[in-house]
Amino acid sequence: MTSSVLDLAPVVPVVVLEDAADAVPLARALVAGGLPAIEVTLRTAAALDAIRAIAAEVPDAVVGAGTVISARNVADTVAAGARFLVSPGWTDALLDAMKGSGLPFLPGVSTTSEVVALLERGVTGMKFFPAEAAGGTAYLKALSAPLPQARFCPTGGISAASAPSYLALPNVGCVGGSWMVPGDAVAARDWARVERLAAGAAALRG
């Protein structure tokens, strides 16, 4: 597996699952559509079981954990089979835990000072969150000249329409989004629709 989450796929689906039984068919649909890297957020009680199921039953998926905010989250998701970690922000303790896991990880940033602090610690791959609210493509473009070594996965408010403008930036490796896993499609278990949306997302960086 690549050492960076940023190089797995142009788009990383950000998945919120209320029912772990949906995890495997959803993951299979995303993989079939060309999106193998799947971030399951720790926002629901079903999240760890969902990660466990995808890790065990969908070998072509690279399942990761999102909304990782504590060392306990890191330990739990590693035990469940997560293969990468994503946080909305970071502290020294959280960064130490993510580094200690041995897994690729993306700590979240939204300010230049946070970026510089991570670069000081040898971290060059980061999540830019919440992307649209924090300045969007204009902000990331402004960072690219003084901090070219930093690379980002912007997440938060990104759509199929806005994703290409992010992916065109030299310091963006991938984007995170949930438009290919709309809540109504998941609720209806319309996996064919998810696969179609995933295929469209996978084609955004041709």
GROMACS .gro file of C-alpha atoms in nm:
model
  206
    1MET     CA    1   0.000   0.000   0.000
    2THR     CA    2   0.116   0.353  -0.072
    3SER     CA    3   0.261   0.540   0.223
    4SER     CA    4   0.028   0.834   0.157
    5VAL     CA    5  -0.350   0.845   0.161
    6LEU     CA    6  -0.321   1.123  -0.095
    7ASP     CA    7  -0.213   0.883  -0.369
    8LEU     CA    8  -0.481   0.615  -0.333
    9ALA     CA    9  -0.749   0.776  -0.550
   10PRO     CA   10  -0.853   1.124  -0.667
   11VAL     CA   11  -1.165   1.112  -0.452
   12VAL     CA   12  -1.206   0.955  -0.108
   13PRO     CA   13  -1.571   0.889  -0.018
   14VAL     CA   14  -1.656   1.011   0.331
   15VAL     CA   15  -1.908   0.760   0.462
   16VAL     CA   16  -2.146   0.791   0.758
   17LEU     CA   17  -2.319   0.459   0.831
   18GLU     CA   18  -2.605   0.412   1.073
   19ASP     CA   19  -2.629   0.037   1.002
   20ALA     CA   20  -2.317  -0.178   0.978
   21ALA     CA   21  -2.509  -0.421   0.756
   22ASP     CA   22  -2.485  -0.162   0.478
   23ALA     CA   23  -2.106  -0.142   0.497
   24VAL     CA   24  -2.009  -0.431   0.271
   25PRO     CA   25  -2.253  -0.367  -0.018
   26LEU     CA   26  -2.173   0.004  -0.004
   27ALA     CA   27  -1.799  -0.062  -0.013
   28ARG     CA   28  -1.839  -0.306  -0.303
   29ALA     CA   29  -2.034  -0.044  -0.499
   30LEU     CA   30  -1.768   0.221  -0.437
   31VAL     CA   31  -1.485  -0.015  -0.537
   32ALA     CA   32  -1.675  -0.121  -0.851
   33GLY     CA   33  -1.710   0.247  -0.940
   34GLY     CA   34  -1.336   0.300  -0.909
   35LEU     CA   35  -1.304   0.444  -0.557
   36PRO     CA   36  -1.111   0.192  -0.346
   37ALA     CA   37  -1.016   0.424  -0.060
   38ILE     CA   38  -1.314   0.462   0.174
   39GLU     CA   39  -1.321   0.678   0.486
   40VAL     CA   40  -1.576   0.555   0.741
   41THR     CA   41  -1.634   0.830   0.995
   42LEU     CA   42  -1.657   0.757   1.365
   43ARG     CA   43  -1.976   0.960   1.396
   44THR     CA   44  -2.209   0.666   1.458
   45ALA     CA   45  -2.225   0.363   1.685
   46ALA     CA   46  -2.202   0.139   1.376
   47ALA     CA   47  -1.869   0.278   1.255
   48LEU     CA   48  -1.627   0.028   1.408
   49ASP     CA   49  -1.839  -0.269   1.302
   50ALA     CA   50  -1.859  -0.119   0.953
   51ILE     CA   51  -1.482  -0.085   0.931
   52ARG     CA   52  -1.440  -0.439   1.061
   53ALA     CA   53  -1.683  -0.579   0.801
   54ILE     CA   54  -1.527  -0.395   0.507
   55ALA     CA   55  -1.175  -0.496   0.612
   56ALA     CA   56  -1.281  -0.860   0.635
   57GLU     CA   57  -1.510  -0.894   0.335
   58VAL     CA   58  -1.406  -0.641   0.068
   59PRO     CA   59  -1.039  -0.714  -0.006
   60ASP     CA   60  -1.017  -0.459  -0.288
   61ALA     CA   61  -1.122  -0.176  -0.058
   62VAL     CA   62  -0.875   0.030   0.142
   63VAL     CA   63  -1.088   0.119   0.441
   64GLY     CA   64  -0.990   0.401   0.671
   65ALA     CA   65  -1.132   0.577   0.974
   66GLY     CA   66  -1.237   0.939   0.981
   67THR     CA   67  -1.322   1.178   1.263
   68VAL     CA   68  -1.035   1.026   1.462
   69ILE     CA   69  -0.993   1.263   1.758
   70SER     CA   70  -0.825   1.060   2.035
   71ALA     CA   71  -0.565   0.796   2.103
   72ARG     CA   72  -0.851   0.562   2.194
   73ASN     CA   73  -1.006   0.619   1.849
   74VAL     CA   74  -0.671   0.530   1.693
   75ALA     CA   75  -0.641   0.207   1.892
   76ASP     CA   76  -1.001   0.103   1.827
   77THR     CA   77  -0.988   0.164   1.453
   78VAL     CA   78  -0.653  -0.008   1.410
   79ALA     CA   79  -0.795  -0.311   1.592
   80ALA     CA   80  -1.099  -0.303   1.362
   81GLY     CA   81  -0.877  -0.323   1.054
   82ALA     CA   82  -0.853   0.038   0.938
   83ARG     CA   83  -0.570   0.099   0.691
   84PHE     CA   84  -0.551   0.477   0.719
   85LEU     CA   85  -0.658   0.746   0.964
   86VAL     CA   86  -0.808   1.091   0.911
   87SER     CA   87  -0.867   1.358   1.175
   88PRO     CA   88  -1.059   1.687   1.150
   89GLY     CA   89  -0.783   1.859   1.350
   90TRP     CA   90  -0.486   1.759   1.562
   91THR     CA   91  -0.310   1.792   1.894
   92ASP     CA   92   0.035   1.672   1.992
   93ALA     CA   93  -0.114   1.369   2.169
   94LEU     CA   94  -0.333   1.275   1.873
   95LEU     CA   95  -0.048   1.320   1.629
   96ASP     CA   96   0.175   1.095   1.842
   97ALA     CA   97  -0.095   0.829   1.849
   98MET     CA   98  -0.151   0.841   1.474
   99LYS     CA   99   0.223   0.827   1.406
  100GLY     CA  100   0.255   0.541   1.651
  101SER     CA  101  -0.011   0.338   1.470
  102GLY     CA  102   0.221   0.280   1.175
  103LEU     CA  103  -0.067   0.361   0.938
  104PRO     CA  104  -0.082   0.642   0.683
  105PHE     CA  105  -0.272   0.935   0.833
  106LEU     CA  106  -0.402   1.278   0.744
  107PRO     CA  107  -0.423   1.526   1.032
  108GLY     CA  108  -0.670   1.808   0.975
  109VAL     CA  109  -0.567   2.172   0.934
  110SER     CA  110  -0.742   2.497   0.852
  111THR     CA  111  -0.473   2.759   0.919
  112THR     CA  112  -0.124   2.834   0.792
  113SER     CA  113   0.020   2.802   1.143
  114GLU     CA  114  -0.117   2.449   1.174
  115VAL     CA  115   0.041   2.358   0.841
  116VAL     CA  116   0.379   2.496   0.949
  117ALA     CA  117   0.355   2.314   1.283
  118LEU     CA  118   0.296   1.983   1.106
  119LEU     CA  119   0.581   2.045   0.862
  120GLU     CA  120   0.806   2.101   1.166
  121ARG     CA  121   0.706   1.752   1.281
  122GLY     CA  122   0.783   1.594   0.944
  123VAL     CA  123   0.422   1.560   0.829
  124THR     CA  124   0.360   1.674   0.471
  125GLY     CA  125   0.021   1.514   0.392
  126MET     CA  126  -0.278   1.685   0.555
  127LYS     CA  127  -0.655   1.712   0.544
  128PHE     CA  128  -0.778   2.067   0.476
  129PHE     CA  129  -1.103   2.097   0.670
  130PRO     CA  130  -1.362   2.241   0.650
  131ALA     CA  131  -1.246   2.318   0.297
  132GLU     CA  132  -1.520   2.543   0.163
  133ALA     CA  133  -1.576   2.727   0.491
  134ALA     CA  134  -1.201   2.775   0.549
  135GLY     CA  135  -1.126   2.947   0.219
  136GLY     CA  136  -1.155   2.681  -0.049
  137THR     CA  137  -0.937   2.673  -0.358
  138ALA     CA  138  -0.824   3.034  -0.317
  139TYR     CA  139  -0.676   2.955   0.025
  140LEU     CA  140  -0.498   2.641  -0.093
  141LYS     CA  141  -0.362   2.822  -0.399
  142ALA     CA  142  -0.221   3.092  -0.172
  143LEU     CA  143  -0.042   2.827   0.039
  144SER     CA  144   0.125   2.656  -0.255
  145ALA     CA  145   0.398   2.917  -0.311
  146PRO     CA  146   0.531   2.961   0.045
  147LEU     CA  147   0.464   2.600   0.153
  148PRO     CA  148   0.506   2.383  -0.158
  149GLN     CA  149   0.603   2.076   0.044
  150ALA     CA  150   0.256   2.054   0.203
  151ARG     CA  151  -0.003   1.843   0.019
  152PHE     CA  152  -0.370   1.830   0.100
  153CYS     CA  153  -0.692   1.634   0.087
  154PRO     CA  154  -0.955   1.906   0.111
  155THR     CA  155  -1.282   1.787   0.266
  156GLY     CA  156  -1.596   1.966   0.374
  157GLY     CA  157  -1.860   2.108   0.145
  158ILE     CA  158  -1.700   1.977  -0.174
  159SER     CA  159  -1.932   1.863  -0.454
  160ALA     CA  160  -1.898   1.694  -0.791
  161ALA     CA  161  -1.907   2.043  -0.943
  162SER     CA  162  -1.634   2.195  -0.726
  163ALA     CA  163  -1.403   1.892  -0.697
  164PRO     CA  164  -1.223   1.945  -1.031
  165SER     CA  165  -1.109   2.295  -0.932
  166TYR     CA  166  -0.949   2.150  -0.619
  167LEU     CA  167  -0.791   1.858  -0.804
  168ALA     CA  168  -0.634   2.101  -1.051
  169LEU     CA  169  -0.423   2.259  -0.775
  170PRO     CA  170  -0.061   2.139  -0.752
  171ASN     CA  171  -0.078   2.090  -0.375
  172VAL     CA  172  -0.396   1.878  -0.376
  173GLY     CA  173  -0.352   1.501  -0.391
  174CYS     CA  174  -0.717   1.408  -0.358
  175VAL     CA  175  -1.046   1.540  -0.227
  176GLY     CA  176  -1.287   1.393   0.027
  177GLY     CA  177  -1.659   1.410  -0.023
  178SER     CA  178  -1.991   1.243   0.033
  179TRP     CA  179  -2.180   1.330  -0.284
  180MET     CA  180  -2.133   0.977  -0.421
  181VAL     CA  181  -2.294   0.828  -0.107
  182PRO     CA  182  -2.609   1.039  -0.070
  183GLY     CA  183  -2.817   0.957   0.234
  184ASP     CA  184  -3.127   0.872   0.035
  185ALA     CA  185  -2.937   0.621  -0.180
  186VAL     CA  186  -2.788   0.453   0.124
  187ALA     CA  187  -3.127   0.445   0.300
  188ALA     CA  188  -3.283   0.288  -0.009
  189ARG     CA  189  -2.984   0.054  -0.047
  190ASP     CA  190  -2.956   0.172  -0.408
  191TRP     CA  191  -2.605   0.041  -0.458
  192ALA     CA  192  -2.628   0.073  -0.838
  193ARG     CA  193  -2.674   0.449  -0.798
  194VAL     CA  194  -2.379   0.466  -0.561
  195GLU     CA  195  -2.165   0.280  -0.814
  196ARG     CA  196  -2.267   0.522  -1.093
  197LEU     CA  197  -2.186   0.825  -0.876
  198ALA     CA  198  -1.856   0.669  -0.773
  199ALA     CA  199  -1.762   0.611  -1.137
  200GLY     CA  200  -1.831   0.976  -1.212
  201ALA     CA  201  -1.614   1.081  -0.918
  202ALA     CA  202  -1.331   0.848  -1.017
  203ALA     CA  203  -1.325   1.006  -1.364
  204LEU     CA  204  -1.280   1.362  -1.232
  205ARG     CA  205  -0.905   1.342  -1.269
  206GLY     CA  206  -0.864   1.167  -1.600
   0.00000   0.00000   0.00000
